[in-house]
Amino acid sequence: MSERIELLPEHVANQIAAGEVVQRPASVVKELLENAIDAGGTEIQLIVKEGGKTLIQVVDNGAGMNRADAELSVVRHATSKIRKAEDLFEIHTMGFRGEALASIAAIARLDLQTRNGKDDLGTHLKMMGGTRESVEETVIPQGTSISVKNLFFNIPARRNFLKSSKVEFRHVLEEFQRVALAHPEVSFKMTHNDAQFLNIPESNLRRRIVNLFGSRMNDQLVPVGEETQVVRVGGFICKPEYAKKSRGMQFFFVNNRFVKNPYLHHAIMNAYEGLLRPDTLPGYFIFLEVPPDTIDINIHPTKTEIKFENEQTVYAILRSA
Ligand code: ADP
Ligand code: MG
């Protein structure tokens, strides 16, 4: 019989895990959008209120879940995406930790409605601070709708730490842009405080960039392409004369997942050398494809940092491209 050591109750463990996964409303947006994509959604809608502080909702027309899967989806380490640790190195879908929904459910009011293609009736599951409030049958179209209300209501220290709605909305928009850029084949709608903010059809990458950042982008974009054994480079860079003083349009994707990598940013800045006015940053939308077993993308809980096996080679190829 142990005297001092106890296992934490599941809902406490989930709240702690939530601290890693969910920093702010934008983190929830990222997880829900990625899940919608993973489920094969082709039309995805994002609805937020007050920068996501009072409401974040994502509606997709993807595969949906049956009742048992819906109930499991909010349990920690419950995932349909990996079965064993080695799968982590092969994974092609966006998410793989199986803790996003459980974490979010632990620190908010989560309302999940879902129906798969086989069942006539869907499932409506309500969670409150990690505790299940109800599960009922419901009539809905195929797909999934998850709404997250009052984020951090039960962790006042985190809630107080949130910035103004305007600032939080900017973060939300950034996450949205990252997902929308990686998936031009999906149509997106976005609503903020009951007003439609964006409505972008499925398209190619160039059109997607223009739809997100304005029609003036069309003249600025220069395609890049390079293919080697180690890496395939694609996407667009902006002409140097359009470089701006502010950060904002620097996007790197590795195997279609947004990443931050100062080293690769440096490779691009290096390639622009002598072409930029002082203190300006060029926009870029670069997509790298590498064999999944040559990267480690799971080194950071929010999965935006990445390690390459052949970092120097990737740098050189990117720079010359
Ligand atoms: P992960 O994405 O890492 O598997 P999550 O907590 O984000 O973990 O989701 C748990 C599981 O719930 C997923 O593996 C998936 O099977 C299911 N799920 C979540 N969101 C959706 C959705 N929008 N449509 C269908 N299934 C979903
Ligand atoms: Mg996920």
XYZ file of C-alpha atoms and ligand atoms in Angstrom:
349
model
C 0.000 0.000 0.000
C 1.546 3.308 -1.004
C 1.790 5.961 1.654
C 2.408 9.141 -0.257
C 2.162 8.591 -3.975
C -1.214 8.708 -5.691
C -2.284 8.665 -9.309
C -3.917 11.922 -10.346
C -7.584 11.670 -11.214
C -8.100 11.645 -14.985
C -9.696 15.101 -15.150
C -6.755 16.640 -13.288
C -4.282 14.884 -15.599
C -6.244 16.247 -18.543
C -6.157 19.774 -17.177
C -2.398 19.522 -16.850
C -2.046 18.146 -20.376
C -4.265 20.991 -21.545
C -1.646 23.411 -20.319
C 0.680 22.067 -23.000
C -1.773 21.716 -25.838
C -3.915 24.801 -25.300
C -2.241 28.150 -24.820
C -5.047 30.273 -26.184
C -8.167 30.083 -28.377
C -5.982 29.808 -31.491
C -4.596 26.489 -30.203
C -8.131 25.092 -30.073
C -8.786 26.375 -33.581
C -5.690 24.591 -34.835
C -6.619 21.257 -33.239
C -10.238 21.346 -34.382
C -9.358 22.358 -37.939
C -6.707 19.649 -38.193
C -9.157 17.048 -36.960
C -11.716 18.206 -39.528
C -9.113 17.829 -42.280
C -8.011 14.435 -40.969
C -11.649 13.321 -41.105
C -11.657 14.095 -44.829
C -13.767 17.241 -44.609
C -14.034 19.140 -47.897
C -16.171 21.992 -46.563
C -15.098 23.381 -43.233
C -16.608 26.217 -41.301
C -14.990 28.095 -38.419
C -17.145 30.220 -36.157
C -15.592 32.342 -33.409
C -16.833 34.940 -30.989
C -14.675 37.489 -29.187
C -11.483 36.168 -30.676
C -12.494 32.665 -29.594
C -12.726 33.525 -25.923
C -16.452 32.846 -25.719
C -16.974 30.517 -28.692
C -14.939 28.439 -31.118
C -16.876 26.116 -33.377
C -15.708 23.991 -36.276
C -18.191 22.249 -38.551
C -17.038 19.715 -41.135
C -18.620 17.357 -43.658
C -16.047 14.629 -43.019
C -16.371 11.000 -41.981
C -18.078 11.650 -38.645
C -18.133 9.186 -35.751
C -20.482 6.613 -34.335
C -21.639 6.916 -30.753
C -18.881 4.803 -29.210
C -16.149 6.679 -31.067
C -17.694 10.016 -30.149
C -17.571 9.033 -26.480
C -13.976 7.841 -26.812
C -12.793 10.877 -28.741
C -12.724 13.012 -25.597
C -10.708 10.444 -23.624
C -6.980 11.078 -23.334
C -4.696 9.040 -25.585
C -7.735 7.995 -27.555
C -6.900 8.221 -31.242
C -7.834 6.523 -34.480
C -4.532 7.593 -35.986
C -1.789 5.540 -34.371
C -1.668 2.068 -32.926
C 1.970 1.783 -31.857
C 4.883 4.098 -31.123
C 6.566 3.407 -34.478
C 3.529 4.841 -36.249
C 4.636 8.255 -35.057
C 7.384 8.171 -37.666
C 5.085 7.247 -40.513
C 2.197 9.462 -39.749
C 0.717 11.459 -42.593
C -2.381 12.843 -40.963
C -2.230 16.068 -38.990
C -2.781 14.936 -35.448
C -1.517 11.926 -33.625
C -1.326 12.528 -29.928
C -4.867 11.640 -29.066
C -5.046 14.300 -26.405
C -6.397 17.403 -28.048
C -10.092 16.814 -27.479
C -9.594 15.439 -23.976
C -7.481 18.458 -23.075
C -9.903 20.957 -24.547
C -12.854 19.227 -22.889
C -11.081 19.514 -19.515
C -10.875 23.297 -19.611
C -14.048 24.402 -21.380
C -17.601 23.480 -22.234
C -17.401 21.163 -25.209
C -20.363 20.281 -27.330
C -19.864 17.606 -29.987
C -22.374 16.586 -32.630
C -21.411 13.960 -35.134
C -22.804 11.420 -37.561
C -21.011 8.968 -39.831
C -22.214 7.793 -43.235
C -23.738 4.555 -41.970
C -25.996 5.643 -39.136
C -29.336 7.418 -39.554
C -29.030 9.265 -36.290
C -26.085 11.181 -34.972
C -24.677 11.618 -31.479
C -24.761 14.732 -29.347
C -22.246 14.701 -26.512
C -21.899 17.463 -23.950
C -18.857 17.825 -21.742
C -18.242 20.378 -19.015
C -14.787 20.820 -17.500
C -13.881 17.225 -18.329
C -17.102 15.719 -16.984
C -19.719 14.232 -19.254
C -23.065 15.989 -18.950
C -25.102 14.076 -21.500
C -25.081 11.896 -24.606
C -28.136 11.847 -26.818
C -29.179 10.890 -30.300
C -29.642 13.762 -32.675
C -30.619 14.525 -36.247
C -27.732 16.093 -38.182
C -26.062 15.839 -41.575
C -22.992 13.615 -41.934
C -19.886 15.144 -40.416
C -18.903 16.694 -37.144
C -19.550 19.937 -35.342
C -17.570 20.724 -32.215
C -18.119 23.873 -30.228
C -15.910 25.019 -27.400
C -17.262 27.669 -25.070
C -15.760 29.656 -22.232
C -12.204 28.457 -22.574
C -10.321 28.240 -19.248
C -13.514 28.939 -17.264
C -12.195 26.618 -14.538
C -8.607 27.898 -14.618
C -8.930 31.612 -13.790
C -5.178 32.163 -13.914
C -5.119 31.094 -17.570
C -8.322 32.910 -18.430
C -6.965 36.192 -17.039
C -3.852 35.714 -19.087
C -5.795 35.898 -22.373
C -5.365 39.075 -24.387
C -8.050 41.309 -25.870
C -10.490 39.785 -28.342
C -8.709 41.644 -31.094
C -5.335 40.139 -30.274
C -6.752 36.648 -29.777
C -8.562 36.955 -33.088
C -5.292 37.756 -34.813
C -3.827 34.512 -33.483
C -6.938 32.618 -34.547
C -6.670 34.061 -38.042
C -3.019 33.049 -38.247
C -3.828 29.428 -37.416
C -6.682 29.501 -39.869
C -4.391 30.827 -42.618
C -1.855 28.082 -41.982
C -4.436 25.336 -42.341
C -6.148 26.998 -45.304
C -2.815 27.380 -47.141
C -1.942 23.740 -46.608
C -5.332 22.659 -47.949
C -6.407 24.639 -50.992
C -8.524 21.627 -51.997
C -10.854 22.322 -49.063
C -13.362 25.181 -49.028
C -13.499 27.276 -45.877
C -15.885 29.722 -44.309
C -15.054 31.814 -41.323
C -17.402 33.851 -39.146
C -16.375 36.266 -36.410
C -18.919 37.802 -34.031
C -21.814 36.725 -36.289
C -20.372 38.403 -39.393
C -18.919 36.422 -42.276
C -15.215 37.135 -42.382
C -14.019 34.842 -45.174
C -15.614 32.531 -47.685
C -13.020 30.837 -49.838
C -13.728 28.168 -52.432
C -11.567 25.146 -53.136
C -8.790 26.147 -55.505
C -5.074 25.866 -56.193
C -2.335 27.320 -54.006
C -1.924 30.564 -55.947
C -5.660 31.315 -55.818
C -5.740 30.346 -52.159
C -2.987 32.852 -51.327
C -4.837 35.540 -53.260
C -8.128 34.688 -51.539
C -6.496 34.925 -48.134
C -4.201 37.906 -48.593
C -5.788 40.003 -51.315
C -5.792 40.264 -55.092
C -2.636 42.387 -55.136
C -0.738 39.226 -54.204
C -1.217 37.830 -57.677
C 1.508 40.002 -59.230
C 3.909 39.451 -56.375
C 4.119 35.666 -56.399
C 6.978 33.831 -58.031
C 6.770 30.040 -58.107
C 9.670 28.009 -56.745
C 10.390 24.387 -57.506
C 13.258 21.987 -56.993
C 13.394 18.268 -56.629
C 16.172 16.134 -55.169
C 16.464 12.807 -53.375
C 16.408 14.519 -50.005
C 13.684 17.084 -50.431
C 11.137 18.466 -52.864
C 10.609 22.229 -52.706
C 7.479 23.955 -54.012
C 5.324 26.999 -53.390
C 5.790 30.704 -53.944
C 7.999 33.519 -52.817
C 7.138 37.210 -53.082
C 9.164 39.560 -55.257
C 11.719 41.439 -53.136
C 10.338 44.895 -53.995
C 7.152 43.958 -52.122
C 8.956 43.029 -48.907
C 7.422 44.629 -45.827
C 8.711 45.969 -42.545
C 6.300 43.763 -40.664
C 6.344 40.023 -40.166
C 3.311 38.151 -41.284
C 3.489 36.301 -44.575
C 6.304 33.866 -43.867
C 4.970 30.336 -44.140
C 6.898 27.087 -44.139
C 5.214 23.759 -44.522
C 6.926 20.433 -44.180
C 4.929 17.512 -45.492
C 1.983 19.882 -45.581
C 2.214 20.831 -41.945
C 3.031 24.381 -40.851
C 6.349 24.615 -39.029
C 8.567 27.313 -37.620
C 12.210 26.886 -38.400
C 14.593 29.836 -37.947
C 17.351 27.958 -39.754
C 15.305 27.576 -42.936
C 14.056 31.160 -42.641
C 17.695 32.102 -42.685
C 18.230 30.092 -45.885
C 15.530 32.146 -47.585
C 16.803 35.481 -46.297
C 20.209 34.435 -47.535
C 18.864 33.792 -51.003
C 17.382 37.312 -51.094
C 20.669 38.850 -50.101
C 21.325 42.217 -51.737
C 17.765 42.392 -53.085
C 15.896 43.688 -50.041
C 15.592 47.183 -48.647
C 17.013 47.311 -45.114
C 14.826 45.863 -42.355
C 12.222 44.423 -44.681
C 10.975 40.852 -44.790
C 9.820 39.114 -47.950
C 6.654 37.018 -47.946
C 6.998 33.331 -48.744
C 4.843 30.243 -48.906
C 7.261 27.350 -49.092
C 6.281 23.699 -49.114
C 8.930 21.067 -48.446
C 8.327 17.374 -48.953
C 10.716 14.969 -47.230
C 10.458 11.269 -46.384
C 8.573 11.185 -43.027
C 11.260 9.085 -41.372
C 13.884 11.816 -41.932
C 12.118 14.356 -39.715
C 11.066 14.517 -36.102
C 8.030 16.708 -35.863
C 6.902 15.588 -32.457
C 9.539 17.345 -30.424
C 7.147 20.100 -29.414
C 3.650 19.601 -27.972
C 2.042 21.972 -30.418
C 3.934 20.377 -33.255
C 5.241 23.519 -34.945
C 8.895 22.762 -34.449
C 10.759 20.254 -36.498
C 14.145 18.555 -36.715
C 15.613 17.369 -40.011
C 18.011 14.501 -40.391
C 19.752 16.298 -43.297
C 19.370 19.844 -42.119
C 22.342 21.305 -43.988
C 21.393 19.700 -47.277
C 17.834 20.989 -46.967
C 19.233 24.440 -46.232
C 21.432 24.420 -49.319
C 18.720 23.136 -51.634
C 16.192 25.630 -50.318
C 18.603 28.503 -50.723
C 19.433 27.644 -54.299
C 15.787 27.042 -55.189
P -5.788 12.912 -32.495
O -6.241 13.864 -33.563
O -4.368 13.118 -32.092
O -6.113 11.471 -32.822
P -7.820 14.201 -30.924
O -8.037 14.320 -29.458
O -7.634 15.471 -31.698
O -6.593 13.250 -31.157
O -9.026 13.401 -31.544
C -9.319 12.089 -31.059
C -10.014 11.249 -32.107
O -11.351 11.756 -32.306
C -9.374 11.303 -33.485
O -8.334 10.346 -33.613
C -10.556 11.006 -34.401
O -10.750 9.598 -34.520
C -11.748 11.573 -33.650
N -12.136 12.901 -34.185
C -11.797 14.101 -33.685
N -12.318 15.116 -34.421
C -13.001 14.530 -35.434
C -13.773 15.038 -36.547
N -13.915 16.356 -36.775
N -14.360 14.127 -37.364
C -14.219 12.785 -37.152
N -13.505 12.253 -36.132
C -12.897 13.110 -35.276
Mg -6.281 15.919 -33.370
